PDB file of C-alpha atoms in Angstrom:
ATOM      1  CA  MET A   1     181.709 382.589  19.386  1.00 49.00           C
ATOM      2  CA  VAL A   2     182.226 380.027  22.229  1.00 41.00           C
ATOM      3  CA  HIS A   3     185.564 380.210  24.225  1.00 45.00           C
ATOM      4  CA  VAL A   4     186.920 376.817  24.445  1.00 46.00           C
ATOM      5  CA  LEU A   5     189.212 376.351  27.194  1.00 45.00           C
ATOM      6  CA  SER A   6     190.221 372.775  26.482  1.00 55.00           C
ATOM      7  CA  GLY A   7     188.782 369.611  24.507  1.00 65.00           C
ATOM      8  CA  ARG A   8     188.262 366.004  25.371  1.00 80.00           C
ATOM      9  CA  ILE A   9     187.711 362.963  23.567  1.00 89.00           C
ATOM     10  CA  LEU A  10     186.005 360.230  25.077  1.00 90.00           C
ATOM     11  CA  LEU A  11     186.492 356.450  24.142  1.00 93.00           C
ATOM     12  CA  ARG A  12     184.569 353.527  25.952  1.00 92.00           C
ATOM     13  CA  PRO A  13     187.020 350.564  25.164  1.00 95.00           C
ATOM     14  CA  THR A  14     186.019 346.916  24.776  1.00 95.00           C
ATOM     15  CA  ASP A  15     189.130 346.128  27.168  1.00 95.00           C
ATOM     16  CA  PRO A  16     190.049 349.042  29.114  1.00 94.00           C
ATOM     17  CA  GLU A  17     193.421 347.574  30.644  1.00 95.00           C
ATOM     18  CA  ARG A  18     194.401 346.730  27.151  1.00 96.00           C
ATOM     19  CA  SER A  19     193.721 350.276  26.009  1.00 96.00           C
ATOM     20  CA  ARG A  20     195.331 351.895  29.179  1.00 95.00           C
ATOM     21  CA  ALA A  21     198.416 349.777  28.067  1.00 96.00           C
ATOM     22  CA  PHE A  22     198.421 350.888  24.598  1.00 96.00           C
ATOM     23  CA  TYR A  23     197.844 354.659  25.178  1.00 96.00           C
ATOM     24  CA  GLY A  24     199.828 354.873  28.472  1.00 95.00           C
ATOM     25  CA  GLU A  25     202.700 352.377  27.697  1.00 95.00           C
ATOM     26  CA  GLN A  26     202.912 351.949  24.231  1.00 95.00           C
ATOM     27  CA  LEU A  27     202.074 355.540  22.938  1.00 94.00           C
ATOM     28  CA  GLY A  28     203.664 356.885  26.023  1.00 93.00           C
ATOM     29  CA  LEU A  29     201.035 359.567  26.469  1.00 93.00           C
ATOM     30  CA  ALA A  30     201.167 361.160  30.143  1.00 94.00           C
ATOM     31  CA  VAL A  31     198.254 360.658  32.554  1.00 94.00           C
ATOM     32  CA  TYR A  32     196.377 363.969  33.270  1.00 92.00           C
ATOM     33  CA  ARG A  33     194.117 362.322  35.978  1.00 90.00           C
ATOM     34  CA  GLU A  34     192.598 358.935  36.950  1.00 92.00           C
ATOM     35  CA  PHE A  35     189.246 358.323  38.659  1.00 90.00           C
ATOM     36  CA  GLY A  36     187.229 355.515  39.958  1.00 89.00           C
ATOM     37  CA  THR A  37     188.521 352.095  40.958  1.00 88.00           C
ATOM     38  CA  GLY A  38     188.768 348.579  39.340  1.00 87.00           C
ATOM     39  CA  PRO A  39     189.437 347.516  35.820  1.00 83.00           C
ATOM     40  CA  GLU A  40     186.836 350.108  34.324  1.00 85.00           C
ATOM     41  CA  ARG A  41     188.211 353.280  36.261  1.00 90.00           C
ATOM     42  CA  GLY A  42     188.795 356.182  34.188  1.00 92.00           C
ATOM     43  CA  THR A  43     191.925 357.438  32.796  1.00 94.00           C
ATOM     44  CA  VAL A  44     192.557 360.937  31.094  1.00 93.00           C
ATOM     45  CA  TYR A  45     195.784 361.320  29.085  1.00 94.00           C
ATOM     46  CA  PHE A  46     197.248 364.600  27.701  1.00 91.00           C
ATOM     47  CA  LEU A  47     196.551 365.315  23.939  1.00 88.00           C
ATOM     48  CA  GLY A  48     198.655 368.573  23.523  1.00 82.00           C
ATOM     49  CA  GLY A  49     195.747 371.170  23.687  1.00 82.00           C
ATOM     50  CA  GLY A  50     193.213 368.559  24.717  1.00 87.00           C
ATOM     51  CA  HIS A  51     192.735 365.354  26.507  1.00 90.00           C
ATOM     52  CA  LEU A  52     191.903 361.519  25.740  1.00 91.00           C
ATOM     53  CA  GLU A  53     189.549 359.920  28.224  1.00 92.00           C
ATOM     54  CA  LEU A  54     189.369 356.123  28.564  1.00 93.00           C
ATOM     55  CA  SER A  55     186.338 355.479  30.684  1.00 92.00           C
ATOM     56  CA  GLY A  56     184.030 352.491  31.280  1.00 91.00           C
ATOM     57  CA  ARG A  57     183.478 349.621  29.065  1.00 93.00           C
ATOM     58  CA  SER A  58     181.694 349.037  25.785  1.00 93.00           C
ATOM     59  CA  GLU A  59     180.659 345.531  24.250  1.00 94.00           C
ATOM     60  CA  THR A  60     181.363 346.962  20.818  1.00 93.00           C
ATOM     61  CA  PRO A  61     184.164 348.784  19.441  1.00 90.00           C
ATOM     62  CA  PRO A  62     183.576 352.418  18.570  1.00 90.00           C
ATOM     63  CA  SER A  63     182.105 353.469  15.259  1.00 90.00           C
ATOM     64  CA  PRO A  64     184.389 353.372  12.124  1.00 86.00           C
ATOM     65  CA  ALA A  65     183.629 357.184  12.012  1.00 87.00           C
ATOM     66  CA  VAL A  66     185.816 357.822  15.124  1.00 89.00           C
ATOM     67  CA  ARG A  67     189.313 358.739  14.162  1.00 90.00           C
ATOM     68  CA  LEU A  68     192.065 360.418  16.111  1.00 90.00           C
ATOM     69  CA  TRP A  69     194.456 362.813  14.548  1.00 89.00           C
ATOM     70  CA  LEU A  70     197.519 363.671  16.424  1.00 89.00           C
ATOM     71  CA  GLN A  71     199.862 366.251  15.435  1.00 87.00           C
ATOM     72  CA  VAL A  72     203.856 365.523  16.247  1.00 89.00           C
ATOM     73  CA  GLU A  73     206.906 367.268  15.817  1.00 88.00           C
ATOM     74  CA  ASP A  74     208.881 364.565  13.870  1.00 92.00           C
ATOM     75  CA  VAL A  75     206.831 361.622  12.449  1.00 92.00           C
ATOM     76  CA  SER A  76     210.005 359.693  11.580  1.00 95.00           C
ATOM     77  CA  ALA A  77     211.158 359.776  15.141  1.00 93.00           C
ATOM     78  CA  ALA A  78     207.582 358.754  16.247  1.00 93.00           C
ATOM     79  CA  HIS A  79     207.813 356.019  13.915  1.00 95.00           C
ATOM     80  CA  ASP A  80     211.007 354.762  15.236  1.00 94.00           C
ATOM     81  CA  GLU A  81     209.710 355.022  18.938  1.00 93.00           C
ATOM     82  CA  LEU A  82     206.497 353.346  18.322  1.00 94.00           C
ATOM     83  CA  ARG A  83     208.048 350.311  16.475  1.00 95.00           C
ATOM     84  CA  GLY A  84     210.264 350.096  19.543  1.00 94.00           C
ATOM     85  CA  ASN A  85     207.285 349.778  21.961  1.00 94.00           C
ATOM     86  CA  ASN A  86     205.557 347.167  19.618  1.00 94.00           C
ATOM     87  CA  VAL A  87     202.977 349.371  18.194  1.00 95.00           C
ATOM     88  CA  GLU A  88     201.663 347.930  14.902  1.00 94.00           C
ATOM     89  CA  ILE A  89     202.238 350.304  12.144  1.00 96.00           C
ATOM     90  CA  VAL A  90     199.222 350.469   9.685  1.00 97.00           C
ATOM     91  CA  ARG A  91     200.969 352.740   7.246  1.00 97.00           C
ATOM     92  CA  PRO A  92     204.574 354.213   7.747  1.00 97.00           C
ATOM     93  CA  PRO A  93     205.305 357.761   7.147  1.00 97.00           C
ATOM     94  CA  VAL A  94     204.438 359.177   3.807  1.00 97.00           C
ATOM     95  CA  ARG A  95     204.531 362.821   2.579  1.00 96.00           C
ATOM     96  CA  GLU A  96     200.998 363.289   1.114  1.00 94.00           C
ATOM     97  CA  PRO A  97     200.326 365.131  -2.039  1.00 93.00           C
ATOM     98  CA  TRP A  98     198.729 368.117   0.057  1.00 90.00           C
ATOM     99  CA  GLY A  99     202.255 368.401   1.971  1.00 92.00           C
ATOM    100  CA  LEU A 100     201.733 366.908   5.383  1.00 91.00           C
ATOM    101  CA  VAL A 101     203.721 363.701   6.493  1.00 95.00           C
ATOM    102  CA  GLU A 102     201.364 361.072   7.833  1.00 94.00           C
ATOM    103  CA  MET A 103     201.685 357.671   9.469  1.00 95.00           C
ATOM    104  CA  TRP A 104     198.769 355.386  10.463  1.00 96.00           C
ATOM    105  CA  ILE A 105     198.353 353.202  13.335  1.00 95.00           C
ATOM    106  CA  ALA A 106     195.142 351.912  15.274  1.00 95.00           C
ATOM    107  CA  ASP A 107     194.356 351.345  18.884  1.00 95.00           C
ATOM    108  CA  PRO A 108     193.340 347.914  20.212  1.00 95.00           C
ATOM    109  CA  ASP A 109     189.884 348.381  19.251  1.00 95.00           C
ATOM    110  CA  GLY A 110     190.706 349.471  15.801  1.00 95.00           C
ATOM    111  CA  VAL A 111     190.145 353.046  16.122  1.00 94.00           C
ATOM    112  CA  PRO A 112     192.476 354.799  13.356  1.00 94.00           C
ATOM    113  CA  ILE A 113     194.975 357.100  14.576  1.00 92.00           C
ATOM    114  CA  VAL A 114     196.759 359.491  12.145  1.00 92.00           C
ATOM    115  CA  LEU A 115     200.048 360.965  13.412  1.00 91.00           C
ATOM    116  CA  VAL A 116     200.898 363.994  11.382  1.00 91.00           C
ATOM    117  CA  GLU A 117     203.792 366.348  10.866  1.00 91.00           C
ATOM    118  CA  VAL A 118     203.425 369.689   9.540  1.00 88.00           C
ATOM    119  CA  PRO A 119     206.606 370.537   7.763  1.00 90.00           C
ATOM    120  CA  ALA A 120     207.973 374.107   8.419  1.00 86.00           C
ATOM    121  CA  ASP A 121     207.151 375.360   5.157  1.00 85.00           C
ATOM    122  CA  HIS A 122     203.467 374.061   4.882  1.00 82.00           C
ATOM    123  CA  PRO A 123     200.924 376.607   4.244  1.00 81.00           C
ATOM    124  CA  ILE A 124     199.386 375.490   7.712  1.00 76.00           C
ATOM    125  CA  ARG A 125     202.543 376.840   9.428  1.00 74.00           C
ATOM    126  CA  TYR A 126     204.151 379.311   7.148  1.00 64.00           C
ATOM    127  CA  ARG A 127     202.153 382.155   5.160  1.00 63.00           C
ATOM    128  CA  PRO A 128     204.501 384.589   3.662  1.00 65.00           C
ATOM    129  CA  GLY A 129     203.787 388.307   4.073  1.00 67.00           C
ATOM    130  CA  ILE A 130     201.474 387.717   7.233  1.00 61.00           C
TER     131      ILE A 130
END
């Protein structure tokens, strides 16, 4: 088994400044580190147990297969905060049939981002007898 110390997601946005404004200002992710200079400099944000790195530039948006799944404590509070930061809500919070509460947004390049709340009584968090 590989002992992973941390994980990182790397995105090459079509407009790095626009993506930095989205992830840093609108989503409010804290900066872990920055490197390089100019508009295509790298910025790495904290993502709970991992990091999101925006680095370089791409002429095309990321593959539609790329998706971010971010767990939050309170998806309703996140909804209110993100609306206040002018983030377009693709789908407001909904309790899914599998018990998670999910809200969908997208980054400036259209990368789907699912914000997920795991309720206290959900089997992912609560397993009686264990």
